[in-house]
């Protein structure tokens, strides 16, 4: 018997048999690391990518705690979307086969409220759902969370991206302080760290790196003469055609110049640096994160606020003097098992910086002749989304679901055409696909274009 076997855990033999019947003969890495703590009742932060078996990591733990004779909600699982909640519900039902009489209720938007209310009245032990609908039930008094012993935040980073932070905090306030809290996230940005500090009690952190290829960064260096620098940059875009990238520059003036240059060559770029006002900085970061800008041109300092999961490329318009800064810059690509590319321009005068990087990495830098790059005539790079700003926000009690609801309901957009929603105190941003931006604008500008029953003013940010 290895320690990776489920029978090494303090769970019932019926559950071990059930797991075997599901074909789960060995624990996955995150289960082997996380389950012992979950079963001890500890709070947990688990970092692992999709498909690593996170659901059973919390599911097996939840199920051992449920008292089927008590008809109240004892476990609550928050998921970012209806689809993910469905998946989690299905997996939990399979895991619950060995524990008879456990009732699980799914509470997601887009489904009739009354039916959910009726299921809750019949008594539910486990609730799985999306934050918006769960909060609706709480505010209408159809759900009580005072008996919750375990709270799970699944895909916490995605819930943050979708602007659910306030709603989640409100839900958590309705649960007992003496509860077990388990938080799962593929990434661990500052907002998640902050949330963990606030809602977890002495948590254990487990982290599983991708089991296959580690994140790989392909690094290439290109020697240029100073006057060629900008045209070389263009060649890099034409050849590699990254959908999302950051171009690092040295100075604020350089950032503005390079962004303007790219823009003039049909590459959708925005500059970010310390001279922008906070409001402008926020706007640029929002637009880049919600994919309505393809290229961000940044100084090292300005890029600090950047939290992007999948940058396809990092481009050094100029190399930094310090090799550690180079490592830090390129670490923004190739995350979570994906291959990223790091492209660096250097002049003969800057050759010492390349040397420094070689010494730091203990391996030679690959210098690629610029002539080998494919030129693509008429190449353009347009971001797939456009950001719309709404003059309504948290102070107007607007929630992501309200904007989503207006756009998918009356405006006739499909959910897949709507991207990230960011709610601020006095305004909100929503990203929509380029092809439907006019439809969305027209809807909001029409007489029935309302959010939370209120007419609002909108504008496209360009
Ligand atoms: P995640 O939430 O990390 O993306 P899931 O919990 O959805 O991953 O699990 C991914 C898949 O792996 C599911 O189909 C699940 O049934 C399966 N799975 C989970 N744990 C095991 C295991 N120990 N052995 C075999 N398959 C497993
Ligand atoms: Mg999952």
Short mmCIF file of C-alpha atoms and ligand atoms in Angstrom, two decimals:
data_model
loop_
_atom_site.label_atom_id
_atom_site.label_comp_id
_atom_site.label_asym_id
_atom_site.label_seq_id
_atom_site.Cartn_x
_atom_site.Cartn_y
_atom_site.Cartn_z
CA UNK A 1 0.00 0.00 0.00
CA UNK A 2 1.46 3.33 -1.00
CA UNK A 3 0.68 6.64 0.63
CA UNK A 4 -0.98 7.59 -2.65
CA UNK A 5 -3.71 5.06 -2.05
CA UNK A 6 -7.07 6.32 -0.80
CA UNK A 7 -7.09 3.56 1.82
CA UNK A 8 -4.30 5.38 3.66
CA UNK A 9 -6.82 8.09 4.54
CA UNK A 10 -9.17 8.16 7.53
CA UNK A 11 -12.27 7.62 5.38
CA UNK A 12 -14.83 4.81 5.37
CA UNK A 13 -14.09 1.59 3.53
CA UNK A 14 -17.37 2.16 1.69
CA UNK A 15 -15.92 5.38 0.30
CA UNK A 16 -12.67 3.66 -0.70
CA UNK A 17 -14.74 1.03 -2.52
CA UNK A 18 -16.81 3.75 -4.17
CA UNK A 19 -13.68 5.54 -5.32
CA UNK A 20 -12.32 2.31 -6.74
CA UNK A 21 -15.57 1.75 -8.60
CA UNK A 22 -15.11 5.21 -10.13
CA UNK A 23 -11.67 4.13 -11.28
CA UNK A 24 -9.90 6.27 -8.71
CA UNK A 25 -7.21 3.86 -7.59
CA UNK A 26 -4.59 6.41 -6.62
CA UNK A 27 -4.78 9.92 -5.36
CA UNK A 28 -3.70 12.67 -7.69
CA UNK A 29 -0.89 14.91 -6.43
CA UNK A 30 -3.20 17.59 -5.06
CA UNK A 31 -5.36 14.97 -3.34
CA UNK A 32 -2.34 13.27 -1.76
CA UNK A 33 -1.07 16.61 -0.48
CA UNK A 34 -4.38 18.22 0.44
CA UNK A 35 -6.76 15.51 1.66
CA UNK A 36 -4.94 14.64 4.90
CA UNK A 37 -5.30 18.30 6.01
CA UNK A 38 -8.86 18.60 4.74
CA UNK A 39 -9.80 15.53 6.76
CA UNK A 40 -8.16 17.02 9.86
CA UNK A 41 -10.47 19.98 9.49
CA UNK A 42 -7.72 22.44 8.63
CA UNK A 43 -8.25 25.45 6.38
CA UNK A 44 -6.53 25.01 3.07
CA UNK A 45 -5.22 27.03 0.15
CA UNK A 46 -4.71 24.77 -2.84
CA UNK A 47 -3.01 25.88 -5.99
CA UNK A 48 -3.31 23.53 -8.90
CA UNK A 49 -4.29 23.71 -12.51
CA UNK A 50 -7.44 22.40 -14.17
CA UNK A 51 -7.90 18.65 -14.31
CA UNK A 52 -5.76 17.93 -11.27
CA UNK A 53 -8.62 16.48 -9.24
CA UNK A 54 -9.48 19.40 -7.00
CA UNK A 55 -13.17 18.51 -6.68
CA UNK A 56 -12.48 15.26 -4.86
CA UNK A 57 -9.90 17.05 -2.71
CA UNK A 58 -12.66 19.05 -1.11
CA UNK A 59 -15.53 16.68 -1.94
CA UNK A 60 -14.28 13.70 0.03
CA UNK A 61 -13.63 16.01 2.96
CA UNK A 62 -17.07 17.63 2.86
CA UNK A 63 -18.85 14.31 2.71
CA UNK A 64 -17.24 12.92 5.84
CA UNK A 65 -18.56 15.90 7.83
CA UNK A 66 -22.19 15.84 6.76
CA UNK A 67 -24.77 14.65 9.24
CA UNK A 68 -27.62 13.34 7.05
CA UNK A 69 -30.07 13.50 9.95
CA UNK A 70 -29.68 17.24 10.26
CA UNK A 71 -31.65 18.88 7.45
CA UNK A 72 -29.71 22.06 7.02
CA UNK A 73 -26.99 23.30 4.72
CA UNK A 74 -23.72 22.05 6.13
CA UNK A 75 -21.43 22.61 3.17
CA UNK A 76 -21.36 25.43 0.66
CA UNK A 77 -19.35 25.39 -2.58
CA UNK A 78 -19.02 28.61 -4.57
CA UNK A 79 -18.11 28.34 -8.25
CA UNK A 80 -17.63 31.07 -10.86
CA UNK A 81 -20.05 29.82 -13.53
CA UNK A 82 -23.11 27.65 -13.95
CA UNK A 83 -21.15 25.15 -16.05
CA UNK A 84 -18.48 24.73 -13.40
CA UNK A 85 -21.09 24.41 -10.67
CA UNK A 86 -22.80 21.70 -12.75
CA UNK A 87 -19.53 19.80 -13.08
CA UNK A 88 -18.78 20.06 -9.38
CA UNK A 89 -22.33 18.93 -8.56
CA UNK A 90 -21.99 15.86 -10.78
CA UNK A 91 -18.65 14.89 -9.30
CA UNK A 92 -19.91 15.37 -5.73
CA UNK A 93 -22.94 13.20 -6.45
CA UNK A 94 -20.64 10.40 -7.59
CA UNK A 95 -18.49 10.77 -4.51
CA UNK A 96 -21.62 10.74 -2.33
CA UNK A 97 -22.78 7.32 -3.56
CA UNK A 98 -21.20 5.67 -0.53
CA UNK A 99 -22.92 8.06 1.89
CA UNK A 100 -26.67 7.49 1.55
CA UNK A 101 -29.34 10.17 1.94
CA UNK A 102 -27.21 13.17 1.22
CA UNK A 103 -29.03 15.93 -0.60
CA UNK A 104 -27.20 18.30 -2.86
CA UNK A 105 -28.85 21.36 -4.39
CA UNK A 106 -27.47 23.43 -7.24
CA UNK A 107 -28.16 27.14 -7.06
CA UNK A 108 -27.19 28.92 -10.27
CA UNK A 109 -28.60 31.79 -12.25
CA UNK A 110 -30.57 31.13 -15.40
CA UNK A 111 -32.70 28.49 -13.64
CA UNK A 112 -36.14 29.09 -12.11
CA UNK A 113 -35.89 30.50 -8.63
CA UNK A 114 -39.07 28.84 -7.36
CA UNK A 115 -37.84 25.32 -8.09
CA UNK A 116 -34.63 26.03 -6.21
CA UNK A 117 -36.61 27.42 -3.31
CA UNK A 118 -38.71 24.25 -3.19
CA UNK A 119 -35.60 22.02 -3.18
CA UNK A 120 -34.17 24.03 -0.31
CA UNK A 121 -37.40 23.68 1.64
CA UNK A 122 -37.07 19.90 1.38
CA UNK A 123 -33.73 20.16 3.13
CA UNK A 124 -30.33 20.34 1.52
CA UNK A 125 -27.06 19.21 3.04
CA UNK A 126 -24.77 20.58 0.37
CA UNK A 127 -25.28 23.67 -1.74
CA UNK A 128 -23.20 24.23 -4.87
CA UNK A 129 -23.72 27.38 -6.86
CA UNK A 130 -22.69 30.73 -8.24
CA UNK A 131 -22.31 33.72 -5.90
CA UNK A 132 -25.01 35.88 -7.51
CA UNK A 133 -27.84 33.35 -7.18
CA UNK A 134 -26.77 32.25 -3.73
CA UNK A 135 -26.91 35.83 -2.58
CA UNK A 136 -30.38 36.20 -4.10
CA UNK A 137 -31.56 33.27 -1.98
CA UNK A 138 -29.96 34.75 1.10
CA UNK A 139 -31.57 38.13 0.60
CA UNK A 140 -34.98 36.58 0.00
CA UNK A 141 -34.65 34.40 3.06
CA UNK A 142 -34.89 31.11 1.19
CA UNK A 143 -31.44 29.99 2.26
CA UNK A 144 -29.73 30.03 5.65
CA UNK A 145 -26.07 29.34 6.14
CA UNK A 146 -25.91 29.30 9.91
CA UNK A 147 -25.29 25.53 9.92
CA UNK A 148 -22.40 25.63 7.46
CA UNK A 149 -19.36 23.73 8.64
CA UNK A 150 -17.37 23.83 5.45
CA UNK A 151 -17.07 26.53 2.83
CA UNK A 152 -15.31 25.97 -0.49
CA UNK A 153 -14.24 28.65 -2.94
CA UNK A 154 -13.56 26.82 -6.18
CA UNK A 155 -11.62 28.60 -8.92
CA UNK A 156 -11.30 31.62 -6.67
CA UNK A 157 -9.19 33.54 -9.16
CA UNK A 158 -11.90 33.29 -11.79
CA UNK A 159 -14.53 34.44 -9.34
CA UNK A 160 -12.34 37.48 -8.66
CA UNK A 161 -11.93 38.12 -12.38
CA UNK A 162 -15.68 38.12 -12.72
CA UNK A 163 -16.02 40.79 -10.08
CA UNK A 164 -17.63 38.61 -7.43
CA UNK A 165 -15.49 39.75 -4.52
CA UNK A 166 -18.12 41.84 -2.73
CA UNK A 167 -20.83 39.26 -3.17
CA UNK A 168 -18.55 36.53 -1.87
CA UNK A 169 -17.69 38.56 1.20
CA UNK A 170 -21.36 39.17 1.87
CA UNK A 171 -22.08 35.44 1.61
CA UNK A 172 -19.23 34.54 3.90
CA UNK A 173 -20.53 36.95 6.54
CA UNK A 174 -23.64 34.79 6.76
CA UNK A 175 -21.68 31.64 7.60
CA UNK A 176 -20.44 30.77 11.09
CA UNK A 177 -16.93 31.91 11.94
CA UNK A 178 -16.18 28.44 13.25
CA UNK A 179 -16.09 26.78 9.87
CA UNK A 180 -13.56 25.06 7.68
CA UNK A 181 -12.64 27.10 4.62
CA UNK A 182 -11.00 25.63 1.54
CA UNK A 183 -9.82 27.85 -1.28
CA UNK A 184 -8.82 26.57 -4.71
CA UNK A 185 -7.16 28.69 -7.30
CA UNK A 186 -4.99 28.14 -10.36
CA UNK A 187 -3.20 31.42 -9.78
CA UNK A 188 -2.45 33.39 -6.68
CA UNK A 189 -2.61 37.12 -7.39
CA UNK A 190 -2.58 39.83 -4.74
CA UNK A 191 -6.38 40.01 -4.53
CA UNK A 192 -6.55 36.31 -3.63
CA UNK A 193 -3.79 36.66 -1.04
CA UNK A 194 -5.74 39.46 0.57
CA UNK A 195 -8.91 37.44 0.57
CA UNK A 196 -7.14 34.42 2.08
CA UNK A 197 -5.78 36.52 4.91
CA UNK A 198 -9.27 37.76 5.65
CA UNK A 199 -11.29 34.57 5.52
CA UNK A 200 -8.98 31.64 6.27
CA UNK A 201 -7.85 30.62 9.69
CA UNK A 202 -4.24 29.41 9.97
CA UNK A 203 -4.39 27.75 6.55
CA UNK A 204 -2.09 25.11 5.12
CA UNK A 205 -0.94 25.87 1.60
CA UNK A 206 -0.44 23.09 -0.91
CA UNK A 207 0.68 23.68 -4.43
CA UNK A 208 1.08 21.30 -7.31
CA UNK A 209 3.00 22.40 -10.34
CA UNK A 210 1.91 21.07 -13.69
CA UNK A 211 2.69 17.37 -13.83
CA UNK A 212 3.69 17.40 -17.47
CA UNK A 213 6.02 19.83 -19.13
CA UNK A 214 7.00 22.53 -16.72
CA UNK A 215 6.23 25.96 -18.00
CA UNK A 216 8.67 26.54 -20.79
CA UNK A 217 9.94 29.87 -21.94
CA UNK A 218 11.60 30.03 -25.32
CA UNK A 219 14.11 32.83 -25.20
CA UNK A 220 15.47 34.49 -28.32
CA UNK A 221 17.76 37.49 -28.70
CA UNK A 222 18.01 39.75 -31.74
CA UNK A 223 20.91 42.07 -32.44
CA UNK A 224 19.86 45.39 -33.97
CA UNK A 225 21.39 48.78 -34.71
CA UNK A 226 19.84 51.58 -32.71
CA UNK A 227 17.87 53.14 -35.63
CA UNK A 228 16.43 49.70 -36.49
CA UNK A 229 14.94 49.05 -33.10
CA UNK A 230 11.35 49.95 -33.92
CA UNK A 231 11.23 48.23 -37.29
CA UNK A 232 12.76 45.14 -35.67
CA UNK A 233 9.97 45.21 -33.11
CA UNK A 234 7.47 45.22 -35.92
CA UNK A 235 9.21 42.21 -37.48
CA UNK A 236 8.86 40.34 -34.19
CA UNK A 237 5.11 40.98 -34.18
CA UNK A 238 4.74 39.94 -37.81
CA UNK A 239 6.64 36.73 -37.27
CA UNK A 240 5.41 35.56 -33.87
CA UNK A 241 1.96 37.18 -33.95
CA UNK A 242 1.34 36.92 -30.20
CA UNK A 243 -2.28 37.51 -29.21
CA UNK A 244 -1.27 39.02 -25.87
CA UNK A 245 2.10 40.51 -25.06
CA UNK A 246 3.92 43.07 -22.99
CA UNK A 247 6.68 45.18 -24.50
CA UNK A 248 9.11 46.40 -21.85
CA UNK A 249 10.75 49.79 -22.27
CA UNK A 250 13.17 51.79 -20.19
CA UNK A 251 11.53 55.18 -20.03
CA UNK A 252 8.07 56.70 -20.03
CA UNK A 253 8.82 58.62 -23.22
CA UNK A 254 9.95 55.40 -24.91
CA UNK A 255 6.70 53.70 -23.83
CA UNK A 256 4.57 56.41 -25.41
CA UNK A 257 6.66 56.44 -28.57
CA UNK A 258 6.60 52.69 -29.01
CA UNK A 259 2.86 52.42 -28.34
CA UNK A 260 2.17 55.17 -30.86
CA UNK A 261 4.45 53.52 -33.40
CA UNK A 262 2.71 50.15 -33.01
CA UNK A 263 -0.67 51.81 -33.18
CA UNK A 264 0.29 53.53 -36.42
CA UNK A 265 1.20 50.11 -37.79
CA UNK A 266 -2.22 48.59 -37.01
CA UNK A 267 -1.11 46.88 -33.82
CA UNK A 268 -3.49 47.46 -30.98
CA UNK A 269 -1.20 48.76 -28.21
CA UNK A 270 -1.51 50.90 -25.09
CA UNK A 271 1.24 52.44 -22.98
CA UNK A 272 1.30 52.30 -19.21
CA UNK A 273 3.75 54.18 -17.03
CA UNK A 274 3.98 56.21 -13.86
CA UNK A 275 2.98 59.50 -15.48
CA UNK A 276 -0.59 58.37 -16.01
CA UNK A 277 -3.17 59.24 -13.40
CA UNK A 278 -4.40 56.36 -11.28
CA UNK A 279 -7.71 56.37 -13.13
CA UNK A 280 -5.98 56.11 -16.51
CA UNK A 281 -3.69 53.37 -15.25
CA UNK A 282 -6.66 51.36 -13.99
CA UNK A 283 -8.37 51.75 -17.32
CA UNK A 284 -5.36 50.52 -19.27
CA UNK A 285 -4.91 47.53 -16.98
CA UNK A 286 -8.60 46.67 -17.19
CA UNK A 287 -8.54 46.86 -20.96
CA UNK A 288 -5.49 44.69 -21.21
CA UNK A 289 -6.78 42.13 -18.73
CA UNK A 290 -10.17 41.89 -20.43
CA UNK A 291 -8.56 41.43 -23.81
CA UNK A 292 -9.65 44.68 -25.41
CA UNK A 293 -6.03 45.64 -25.92
CA UNK A 294 -3.51 43.21 -27.41
CA UNK A 295 -0.21 44.80 -26.46
CA UNK A 296 0.82 46.61 -23.34
CA UNK A 297 3.92 48.80 -23.54
CA UNK A 298 5.24 49.21 -20.03
CA UNK A 299 8.06 50.23 -17.76
CA UNK A 300 9.08 47.73 -15.09
CA UNK A 301 7.47 49.77 -12.35
CA UNK A 302 4.18 50.20 -14.18
CA UNK A 303 3.97 46.50 -14.99
CA UNK A 304 3.91 45.66 -11.29
CA UNK A 305 0.16 46.02 -11.04
CA UNK A 306 -0.25 43.60 -13.88
CA UNK A 307 -1.78 40.27 -13.13
CA UNK A 308 -2.30 38.40 -16.34
CA UNK A 309 -2.43 34.66 -16.50
CA UNK A 310 -1.51 33.87 -20.05
CA UNK A 311 0.82 36.27 -21.75
CA UNK A 312 1.94 34.68 -24.98
CA UNK A 313 5.01 36.83 -25.28
CA UNK A 314 7.22 39.17 -23.36
CA UNK A 315 9.26 41.48 -25.55
CA UNK A 316 12.23 43.47 -24.33
CA UNK A 317 12.40 46.55 -26.52
CA UNK A 318 15.54 47.23 -24.56
CA UNK A 319 17.28 44.86 -22.14
CA UNK A 320 17.49 45.83 -18.47
CA UNK A 321 20.93 46.29 -16.90
CA UNK A 322 20.10 43.85 -14.15
CA UNK A 323 19.73 40.17 -15.18
CA UNK A 324 17.31 39.59 -12.29
CA UNK A 325 14.92 42.11 -13.81
CA UNK A 326 15.16 40.21 -17.08
CA UNK A 327 14.20 36.98 -15.30
CA UNK A 328 11.32 38.74 -13.59
CA UNK A 329 10.06 40.21 -16.86
CA UNK A 330 10.08 36.98 -18.83
CA UNK A 331 8.50 35.04 -15.95
CA UNK A 332 5.23 36.66 -16.94
CA UNK A 333 4.94 34.39 -19.95
CA UNK A 334 4.78 30.61 -20.11
CA UNK A 335 2.75 30.15 -16.98
CA UNK A 336 0.85 27.04 -15.96
CA UNK A 337 2.39 24.57 -18.32
CA UNK A 338 2.07 26.70 -21.42
CA UNK A 339 4.96 27.60 -23.64
CA UNK A 340 5.76 31.28 -23.60
CA UNK A 341 8.12 33.29 -25.72
CA UNK A 342 10.59 35.90 -24.58
CA UNK A 343 12.05 38.09 -27.33
CA UNK A 344 14.79 40.61 -26.68
CA UNK A 345 16.33 43.30 -28.83
CA UNK A 346 19.86 44.47 -28.09
CA UNK A 347 22.39 46.72 -29.78
CA UNK A 348 26.12 45.91 -29.96
CA UNK A 349 26.61 48.50 -27.19
CA UNK A 350 24.26 46.49 -25.00
CA UNK A 351 26.09 43.23 -25.50
CA UNK A 352 27.29 43.24 -21.91
CA UNK A 353 23.70 42.94 -20.75
CA UNK A 354 23.31 39.75 -22.79
CA UNK A 355 26.52 38.46 -21.19
CA UNK A 356 25.11 39.19 -17.76
CA UNK A 357 21.97 37.19 -18.56
CA UNK A 358 24.08 34.27 -19.80
CA UNK A 359 26.07 34.23 -16.59
CA UNK A 360 22.91 34.48 -14.52
CA UNK A 361 21.22 31.59 -16.33
CA UNK A 362 24.37 29.49 -16.71
CA UNK A 363 23.64 28.96 -20.37
CA UNK A 364 24.26 30.80 -23.61
CA UNK A 365 21.62 33.15 -25.03
CA UNK A 366 20.30 32.13 -28.43
CA UNK A 367 20.89 34.97 -30.87
CA UNK A 368 18.59 34.76 -33.88
CA UNK A 369 19.38 36.75 -37.04
CA UNK A 370 16.57 39.21 -37.79
CA UNK A 371 16.66 38.20 -41.47
CA UNK A 372 15.29 34.78 -40.60
CA UNK A 373 11.98 36.25 -39.42
CA UNK A 374 9.03 35.90 -41.80
CA UNK A 375 7.66 39.23 -42.94
CA UNK A 376 3.88 39.26 -43.14
CA UNK A 377 2.63 42.03 -45.37
CA UNK A 378 -0.38 43.94 -44.15
CA UNK A 379 -0.23 42.30 -40.74
CA UNK A 380 -2.65 43.79 -38.24
CA UNK A 381 -3.23 42.86 -34.64
CA UNK A 382 -6.64 43.69 -33.26
CA UNK A 383 -7.80 42.72 -29.79
CA UNK A 384 -10.89 40.46 -29.84
CA UNK A 385 -12.87 42.44 -27.25
CA UNK A 386 -13.97 46.05 -26.71
CA UNK A 387 -14.53 47.67 -23.32
CA UNK A 388 -17.77 49.49 -22.56
CA UNK A 389 -17.94 51.79 -19.55
CA UNK A 390 -21.26 52.09 -17.68
CA UNK A 391 -21.90 55.05 -15.37
CA UNK A 392 -23.22 52.78 -12.64
CA UNK A 393 -21.31 50.83 -10.06
CA UNK A 394 -21.14 49.43 -6.57
CA UNK A 395 -22.78 52.55 -5.10
CA UNK A 396 -25.78 51.84 -7.35
CA UNK A 397 -25.76 48.23 -6.12
CA UNK A 398 -24.81 46.97 -9.55
CA UNK A 399 -23.47 43.44 -9.60
CA UNK A 400 -21.82 41.53 -12.45
CA UNK A 401 -24.95 39.41 -12.81
CA UNK A 402 -27.05 42.53 -13.48
CA UNK A 403 -24.87 43.57 -16.41
CA UNK A 404 -24.59 40.02 -17.67
CA UNK A 405 -28.34 39.62 -17.35
CA UNK A 406 -29.10 42.82 -19.28
CA UNK A 407 -26.76 41.88 -22.10
CA UNK A 408 -27.80 38.26 -22.43
CA UNK A 409 -31.46 38.98 -21.84
CA UNK A 410 -32.86 42.06 -23.50
CA UNK A 411 -29.81 42.99 -25.57
CA UNK A 412 -29.69 39.50 -27.08
CA UNK A 413 -25.98 38.77 -26.69
CA UNK A 414 -24.85 35.28 -25.84
CA UNK A 415 -22.87 34.63 -22.68
CA UNK A 416 -19.79 33.66 -24.68
CA UNK A 417 -19.72 37.11 -26.31
CA UNK A 418 -19.30 38.78 -22.93
CA UNK A 419 -15.98 38.88 -21.17
CA UNK A 420 -14.68 40.23 -17.92
CA UNK A 421 -16.87 42.55 -15.85
CA UNK A 422 -15.20 45.00 -13.45
CA UNK A 423 -17.32 46.91 -10.97
CA UNK A 424 -16.01 50.09 -9.33
CA UNK A 425 -17.78 52.39 -6.90
CA UNK A 426 -19.26 54.76 -9.44
CA UNK A 427 -18.86 52.97 -12.75
CA UNK A 428 -18.30 49.54 -14.29
CA UNK A 429 -16.53 48.06 -17.27
CA UNK A 430 -17.73 45.18 -19.37
CA UNK A 431 -15.80 43.61 -22.22
CA UNK A 432 -17.82 42.41 -25.19
CA UNK A 433 -16.75 40.83 -28.44
CA UNK A 434 -15.83 43.30 -31.15
CA UNK A 435 -18.56 41.96 -33.43
CA UNK A 436 -21.37 42.78 -31.00
CA UNK A 437 -20.16 46.02 -29.44
CA UNK A 438 -22.58 48.15 -31.48
CA UNK A 439 -25.47 45.90 -30.58
CA UNK A 440 -24.62 46.26 -26.90
CA UNK A 441 -24.21 50.05 -27.13
CA UNK A 442 -27.46 50.42 -29.04
CA UNK A 443 -29.27 48.44 -26.40
CA UNK A 444 -27.99 50.56 -23.53
CA UNK A 445 -28.77 53.76 -25.44
CA UNK A 446 -32.31 52.63 -26.25
CA UNK A 447 -35.29 53.32 -24.01
CA UNK A 448 -35.45 49.82 -22.57
CA UNK A 449 -31.69 49.71 -21.99
CA UNK A 450 -31.64 49.42 -18.23
CA UNK A 451 -29.47 47.92 -15.53
CA UNK A 452 -31.19 47.30 -12.21
CA UNK A 453 -34.25 49.13 -13.55
CA UNK A 454 -32.27 52.28 -14.12
CA UNK A 455 -31.32 53.93 -17.42
CA UNK A 456 -27.61 54.34 -17.66
CA UNK A 457 -25.08 56.14 -19.77
CA UNK A 458 -22.47 54.11 -21.58
CA UNK A 459 -19.48 54.77 -23.72
CA UNK A 460 -17.05 52.68 -25.66
CA UNK A 461 -13.49 53.07 -24.45
CA UNK A 462 -11.16 53.42 -27.37
P1 LIG B 1 -10.08 20.15 -11.32
O1 LIG B 1 -11.21 20.68 -10.49
O2 LIG B 1 -8.78 20.17 -10.63
O3 LIG B 1 -10.02 20.83 -12.66
P2 LIG B 1 -11.62 17.72 -11.36
O4 LIG B 1 -11.84 17.60 -9.92
O5 LIG B 1 -12.74 18.20 -12.19
O6 LIG B 1 -10.34 18.63 -11.64
O7 LIG B 1 -11.06 16.30 -11.89
C1 LIG B 1 -10.68 16.11 -13.22
C2 LIG B 1 -11.02 14.71 -13.67
O8 LIG B 1 -10.21 13.75 -12.99
C3 LIG B 1 -12.46 14.34 -13.39
O9 LIG B 1 -12.98 13.67 -14.52
C4 LIG B 1 -12.37 13.39 -12.20
O10 LIG B 1 -13.44 12.46 -12.24
C5 LIG B 1 -11.02 12.73 -12.39
N1 LIG B 1 -10.34 12.33 -11.15
C6 LIG B 1 -10.27 13.03 -10.00
N2 LIG B 1 -9.55 12.38 -9.07
C7 LIG B 1 -9.14 11.23 -9.64
C8 LIG B 1 -8.32 10.10 -9.19
N3 LIG B 1 -7.80 10.09 -7.98
N4 LIG B 1 -8.12 9.12 -10.07
C9 LIG B 1 -8.64 9.16 -11.32
N5 LIG B 1 -9.40 10.16 -11.80
C10 LIG B 1 -9.64 11.20 -10.98
MG1 LIG B 2 -12.58 22.16 -10.69
#
